[in-house]
């Protein structure tokens, strides 16, 4: 069964590497280069199990994109920071993000 993931990052080469790894597994990968593109994709296709998002984007911060998506519950969202990858998920218990996993993958 295929799952859907959205990769948001302004570095095309990094998106290509991550997409290449994920498509080897049963993931349908959609890419966006900035917050604006990601917001447009999310408004059309709201079926992503995971959003992998770079922290600093050309037109905003990942947190702005995550705030826009905060109405979702149980939606894993990972934010790549300078020192690694931090995975967050939205939870039913209230607004905001809850740390789920912290690991450096790049």
GROMACS .gro file of N, CA and C in nm:
model
  318
    1UNK      N    1   0.084  -0.118   0.000
    1UNK     CA    2   0.000   0.000   0.000
    1UNK      C    3   0.089   0.124   0.000
    2UNK      N    4   0.065   0.216  -0.091
    2UNK     CA    5   0.142   0.339  -0.100
    2UNK      C    6   0.094   0.441   0.002
    3UNK      N    7   0.190   0.518   0.051
    3UNK     CA    8   0.160   0.628   0.143
    3UNK      C    9   0.208   0.757   0.079
    4UNK      N   10   0.151   0.869   0.124
    4UNK     CA   11   0.182   0.999   0.065
    4UNK      C   12   0.269   1.082   0.158
    5UNK      N   13   0.373   1.143   0.101
    5UNK     CA   14   0.462   1.230   0.177
    5UNK      C   15   0.486   1.357   0.097
    6UNK      N   16   0.491   1.469   0.166
    6UNK     CA   17   0.522   1.598   0.105
    6UNK      C   18   0.660   1.640   0.153
    7UNK      N   19   0.751   1.667   0.059
    7UNK     CA   20   0.885   1.717   0.091
    7UNK      C   21   0.888   1.865   0.055
    8UNK      N   22   0.922   1.949   0.153
    8UNK     CA   23   0.928   2.093   0.131
    8UNK      C   24   1.070   2.139   0.161
    9UNK      N   25   1.138   2.192   0.060
    9UNK     CA   26   1.274   2.241   0.078
    9UNK      C   27   1.320   2.316  -0.045
   10UNK      N   28   1.405   2.416  -0.024
   10UNK     CA   29   1.446   2.501  -0.135
   10UNK      C   30   1.570   2.449  -0.208
   11UNK      N   31   1.626   2.336  -0.166
   11UNK     CA   32   1.743   2.279  -0.232
   11UNK      C   33   1.699   2.162  -0.321
   12UNK      N   34   1.694   2.183  -0.453
   12UNK     CA   35   1.646   2.078  -0.544
   12UNK      C   36   1.724   1.948  -0.532
   13UNK      N   37   1.856   1.957  -0.513
   13UNK     CA   38   1.937   1.836  -0.504
   13UNK      C   39   1.900   1.755  -0.379
   14UNK      N   40   1.876   1.822  -0.267
   14UNK     CA   41   1.838   1.752  -0.145
   14UNK      C   42   1.701   1.685  -0.161
   15UNK      N   43   1.607   1.757  -0.224
   15UNK     CA   44   1.475   1.697  -0.249
   15UNK      C   45   1.488   1.574  -0.337
   16UNK      N   46   1.575   1.582  -0.438
   16UNK     CA   47   1.595   1.469  -0.529
   16UNK      C   48   1.650   1.348  -0.455
   17UNK      N   49   1.747   1.370  -0.366
   17UNK     CA   50   1.806   1.259  -0.289
   17UNK      C   51   1.702   1.195  -0.199
   18UNK      N   52   1.630   1.279  -0.125
   18UNK     CA   53   1.528   1.227  -0.032
   18UNK      C   54   1.418   1.154  -0.110
   19UNK      N   55   1.374   1.215  -0.221
   19UNK     CA   56   1.269   1.151  -0.302
   19UNK      C   57   1.317   1.016  -0.355
   20UNK      N   58   1.442   1.010  -0.399
   20UNK     CA   59   1.496   0.885  -0.450
   20UNK      C   60   1.494   0.774  -0.346
   21UNK      N   61   1.527   0.809  -0.224
   21UNK     CA   62   1.525   0.710  -0.116
   21UNK      C   63   1.382   0.667  -0.082
   22UNK      N   64   1.291   0.762  -0.079
   22UNK     CA   65   1.154   0.731  -0.039
   22UNK      C   66   1.076   0.654  -0.146
   23UNK      N   67   1.103   0.681  -0.273
   23UNK     CA   68   1.029   0.611  -0.378
   23UNK      C   69   1.073   0.466  -0.391
   24UNK      N   70   1.185   0.429  -0.330
   24UNK     CA   71   1.225   0.287  -0.327
   24UNK      C   72   1.134   0.208  -0.235
   25UNK      N   73   1.072   0.278  -0.146
   25UNK     CA   74   0.975   0.219  -0.054
   25UNK      C   75   0.837   0.258  -0.105
   26UNK      N   76   0.732   0.210  -0.043
   26UNK     CA   77   0.599   0.242  -0.097
   26UNK      C   78   0.550   0.383  -0.062
   27UNK      N   79   0.625   0.487  -0.102
   27UNK     CA   80   0.584   0.626  -0.077
   27UNK      C   81   0.553   0.695  -0.209
   28UNK      N   82   0.442   0.768  -0.214
   28UNK     CA   83   0.414   0.861  -0.323
   28UNK      C   84   0.467   0.995  -0.276
   29UNK      N   85   0.565   1.050  -0.347
   29UNK     CA   86   0.633   1.171  -0.303
   29UNK      C   87   0.588   1.291  -0.386
   30UNK      N   88   0.551   1.398  -0.317
   30UNK     CA   89   0.519   1.527  -0.378
   30UNK      C   90   0.619   1.627  -0.326
   31UNK      N   91   0.666   1.718  -0.412
   31UNK     CA   92   0.768   1.815  -0.373
   31UNK      C   93   0.716   1.958  -0.382
   32UNK      N   94   0.769   2.043  -0.294
   32UNK     CA   95   0.744   2.187  -0.298
   32UNK      C   96   0.874   2.257  -0.261
   33UNK      N   97   0.902   2.371  -0.327
   33UNK     CA   98   1.026   2.444  -0.304
   33UNK      C   99   1.012   2.556  -0.202
   34UNK      N  100   0.889   2.588  -0.162
   34UNK     CA  101   0.868   2.699  -0.069
   34UNK      C  102   0.733   2.683   0.002
   35UNK      N  103   0.710   2.769   0.100
   35UNK     CA  104   0.584   2.764   0.175
   35UNK      C  105   0.463   2.782   0.083
   36UNK      N  106   0.472   2.878  -0.007
   36UNK     CA  107   0.360   2.908  -0.097
   36UNK      C  108   0.321   2.785  -0.180
   37UNK      N  109   0.420   2.717  -0.236
   37UNK     CA  110   0.392   2.595  -0.314
   37UNK      C  111   0.331   2.487  -0.225
   38UNK      N  112   0.387   2.470  -0.106
   38UNK     CA  113   0.336   2.368  -0.014
   38UNK      C  114   0.192   2.397   0.027
   39UNK      N  115   0.161   2.523   0.056
   39UNK     CA  116   0.025   2.561   0.094
   39UNK      C  117  -0.073   2.531  -0.019
   40UNK      N  118  -0.032   2.560  -0.144
   40UNK     CA  119  -0.119   2.531  -0.259
   40UNK      C  120  -0.142   2.381  -0.272
   41UNK      N  121  -0.038   2.303  -0.255
   41UNK     CA  122  -0.051   2.157  -0.263
   41UNK      C  123  -0.140   2.105  -0.152
   42UNK      N  124  -0.119   2.155  -0.030
   42UNK     CA  125  -0.198   2.109   0.084
   42UNK      C  126  -0.345   2.146   0.071
   43UNK      N  127  -0.373   2.260   0.007
   43UNK     CA  128  -0.514   2.300  -0.010
   43UNK      C  129  -0.584   2.212  -0.113
   44UNK      N  130  -0.509   2.157  -0.209
   44UNK     CA  131  -0.567   2.070  -0.311
   44UNK      C  132  -0.568   1.924  -0.268
   45UNK      N  133  -0.461   1.880  -0.206
   45UNK     CA  134  -0.444   1.739  -0.170
   45UNK      C  135  -0.411   1.731  -0.022
   46UNK      N  136  -0.509   1.697   0.056
   46UNK     CA  137  -0.492   1.697   0.201
   46UNK      C  138  -0.480   1.554   0.254
   47UNK      N  139  -0.400   1.472   0.186
   47UNK     CA  140  -0.392   1.330   0.222
   47UNK      C  141  -0.250   1.284   0.251
   48UNK      N  142  -0.167   1.371   0.306
   48UNK     CA  143  -0.029   1.333   0.335
   48UNK      C  144  -0.018   1.273   0.474
   49UNK      N  145   0.049   1.159   0.482
   49UNK     CA  146   0.077   1.099   0.612
   49UNK      C  147   0.194   1.169   0.680
   50UNK      N  148   0.287   1.220   0.598
   50UNK     CA  149   0.407   1.284   0.652
   50UNK      C  150   0.438   1.408   0.569
   51UNK      N  151   0.483   1.514   0.638
   51UNK     CA  152   0.538   1.632   0.572
   51UNK      C  153   0.681   1.646   0.622
   52UNK      N  154   0.777   1.641   0.531
   52UNK     CA  155   0.918   1.660   0.564
   52UNK      C  156   0.954   1.800   0.517
   53UNK      N  157   0.987   1.888   0.611
   53UNK     CA  158   0.999   2.029   0.577
   53UNK      C  159   1.129   2.088   0.630
   54UNK      N  160   1.200   2.158   0.543
   54UNK     CA  161   1.319   2.233   0.582
   54UNK      C  162   1.275   2.347   0.673
   55UNK      N  163   1.355   2.381   0.772
   55UNK     CA  164   1.317   2.484   0.868
   55UNK      C  165   1.310   2.623   0.805
   56UNK      N  166   1.415   2.661   0.731
   56UNK     CA  167   1.420   2.793   0.667
   56UNK      C  168   1.389   2.780   0.520
   57UNK      N  169   1.283   2.847   0.478
   57UNK     CA  170   1.241   2.844   0.338
   57UNK      C  171   1.249   2.985   0.281
   58UNK      N  172   1.256   3.000   0.149
   58UNK     CA  173   1.274   3.133   0.089
   58UNK      C  174   1.163   3.232   0.123
   59UNK      N  175   1.042   3.182   0.144
   59UNK     CA  176   0.930   3.273   0.169
   59UNK      C  177   0.870   3.255   0.309
   60UNK      N  178   0.947   3.199   0.399
   60UNK     CA  179   0.897   3.186   0.536
   60UNK      C  180   0.967   3.074   0.611
   61UNK      N  181   0.915   3.048   0.728
   61UNK     CA  182   0.968   2.944   0.814
   61UNK      C  183   0.874   2.824   0.813
   62UNK      N  184   0.929   2.708   0.840
   62UNK     CA  185   0.847   2.587   0.845
   62UNK      C  186   0.732   2.601   0.944
   63UNK      N  187   0.756   2.673   1.055
   63UNK     CA  188   0.652   2.687   1.156
   63UNK      C  189   0.527   2.754   1.100
   64UNK      N  190   0.544   2.847   1.005
   64UNK     CA  191   0.428   2.912   0.943
   64UNK      C  192   0.345   2.810   0.866
   65UNK      N  193   0.414   2.722   0.794
   65UNK     CA  194   0.345   2.618   0.719
   65UNK      C  195   0.276   2.521   0.814
   66UNK      N  196   0.343   2.485   0.922
   66UNK     CA  197   0.286   2.392   1.018
   66UNK      C  198   0.167   2.452   1.090
   67UNK      N  199   0.174   2.582   1.122
   67UNK     CA  200   0.060   2.649   1.184
   67UNK      C  201  -0.062   2.645   1.093
   68UNK      N  202  -0.038   2.663   0.963
   68UNK     CA  203  -0.147   2.661   0.866
   68UNK      C  204  -0.211   2.522   0.859
   69UNK      N  205  -0.133   2.419   0.890
   69UNK     CA  206  -0.182   2.281   0.884
   69UNK      C  207  -0.225   2.229   1.019
   70UNK      N  208  -0.231   2.313   1.121
   70UNK     CA  209  -0.252   2.266   1.258
   70UNK      C  210  -0.391   2.210   1.284
   71UNK      N  211  -0.484   2.230   1.193
   71UNK     CA  212  -0.617   2.173   1.214
   71UNK      C  213  -0.615   2.021   1.196
   72UNK      N  214  -0.509   1.967   1.141
   72UNK     CA  215  -0.497   1.822   1.123
   72UNK      C  216  -0.455   1.757   1.254
   73UNK      N  217  -0.497   1.637   1.273
   73UNK     CA  218  -0.455   1.562   1.391
   73UNK      C  219  -0.380   1.437   1.348
   74UNK      N  220  -0.293   1.391   1.434
   74UNK     CA  221  -0.210   1.274   1.406
   74UNK      C  222  -0.136   1.287   1.273
   75UNK      N  223  -0.093   1.407   1.240
   75UNK     CA  224  -0.022   1.435   1.116
   75UNK      C  225   0.127   1.449   1.147
   76UNK      N  226   0.210   1.348   1.117
   76UNK     CA  227   0.353   1.361   1.145
   76UNK      C  228   0.413   1.473   1.060
   77UNK      N  229   0.492   1.557   1.122
   77UNK     CA  230   0.557   1.667   1.052
   77UNK      C  231   0.701   1.669   1.099
   78UNK      N  232   0.797   1.663   1.008
   78UNK     CA  233   0.936   1.671   1.051
   78UNK      C  234   0.997   1.800   1.000
   79UNK      N  235   1.078   1.861   1.084
   79UNK     CA  236   1.143   1.987   1.051
   79UNK      C  237   1.293   1.964   1.058
   80UNK      N  238   1.361   1.983   0.946
   80UNK     CA  239   1.506   1.965   0.943
   80UNK      C  240   1.571   2.091   0.996
   81UNK      N  241   1.645   2.077   1.105
   81UNK     CA  242   1.717   2.189   1.161
   81UNK      C  243   1.865   2.177   1.124
   82UNK      N  244   1.943   2.277   1.160
   82UNK     CA  245   2.085   2.276   1.125
   82UNK      C  246   2.156   2.153   1.179
   83UNK      N  247   2.118   2.108   1.297
   83UNK     CA  248   2.188   1.997   1.360
   83UNK      C  249   2.118   1.864   1.342
   84UNK      N  250   2.023   1.854   1.255
   84UNK     CA  251   1.960   1.726   1.232
   84UNK      C  252   1.814   1.736   1.196
   85UNK      N  253   1.741   1.634   1.229
   85UNK     CA  254   1.600   1.625   1.194
   85UNK      C  255   1.520   1.607   1.320
   86UNK      N  256   1.418   1.687   1.337
   86UNK     CA  257   1.330   1.674   1.451
   86UNK      C  258   1.192   1.639   1.398
   87UNK      N  259   1.134   1.534   1.447
   87UNK     CA  260   1.004   1.490   1.400
   87UNK      C  261   0.899   1.529   1.502
   88UNK      N  262   0.795   1.594   1.457
   88UNK     CA  263   0.685   1.635   1.542
   88UNK      C  264   0.557   1.575   1.488
   89UNK      N  265   0.460   1.562   1.575
   89UNK     CA  266   0.328   1.518   1.528
   89UNK      C  267   0.222   1.604   1.595
   90UNK      N  268   0.115   1.628   1.522
   90UNK     CA  269  -0.001   1.696   1.579
   90UNK      C  270  -0.079   1.595   1.660
   91UNK      N  271  -0.128   1.635   1.775
   91UNK     CA  272  -0.201   1.542   1.862
   91UNK      C  273  -0.342   1.593   1.886
   92UNK      N  274  -0.432   1.500   1.919
   92UNK     CA  275  -0.572   1.534   1.944
   92UNK      C  276  -0.593   1.613   2.071
   93UNK      N  277  -0.500   1.602   2.167
   93UNK     CA  278  -0.522   1.657   2.300
   93UNK      C  279  -0.523   1.809   2.306
   94UNK      N  280  -0.478   1.877   2.203
   94UNK     CA  281  -0.480   2.022   2.206
   94UNK      C  282  -0.396   2.080   2.095
   95UNK      N  283  -0.390   2.213   2.089
   95UNK     CA  284  -0.314   2.277   1.982
   95UNK      C  285  -0.164   2.261   2.004
   96UNK      N  286  -0.090   2.278   1.898
   96UNK     CA  287   0.055   2.277   1.908
   96UNK      C  288   0.118   2.147   1.865
   97UNK      N  289   0.249   2.144   1.876
   97UNK     CA  290   0.326   2.030   1.832
   97UNK      C  291   0.383   1.955   1.951
   98UNK      N  292   0.396   1.827   1.938
   98UNK     CA  293   0.454   1.743   2.042
   98UNK      C  294   0.576   1.673   1.985
   99UNK      N  295   0.693   1.684   2.050
   99UNK     CA  296   0.811   1.613   1.999
   99UNK      C  297   0.785   1.463   1.996
  100UNK      N  298   0.822   1.399   1.887
  100UNK     CA  299   0.800   1.256   1.871
  100UNK      C  300   0.934   1.182   1.862
  101UNK      N  301   1.022   1.228   1.773
  101UNK     CA  302   1.152   1.164   1.753
  101UNK      C  303   1.254   1.273   1.724
  102UNK      N  304   1.375   1.257   1.769
  102UNK     CA  305   1.484   1.347   1.732
  102UNK      C  306   1.601   1.262   1.687
  103UNK      N  307   1.646   1.283   1.565
  103UNK     CA  308   1.755   1.202   1.512
  103UNK      C  309   1.819   1.278   1.398
  104UNK      N  310   1.948   1.265   1.381
  104UNK     CA  311   2.016   1.327   1.269
  104UNK      C  312   2.025   1.225   1.156
  105UNK      N  313   1.970   1.261   1.041
  105UNK     CA  314   1.969   1.167   0.929
  105UNK      C  315   2.053   1.213   0.811
  106UNK      N  316   2.091   1.339   0.806
  106UNK     CA  317   2.171   1.389   0.694
  106UNK      C  318   2.310   1.424   0.743
   0.00000   0.00000   0.00000
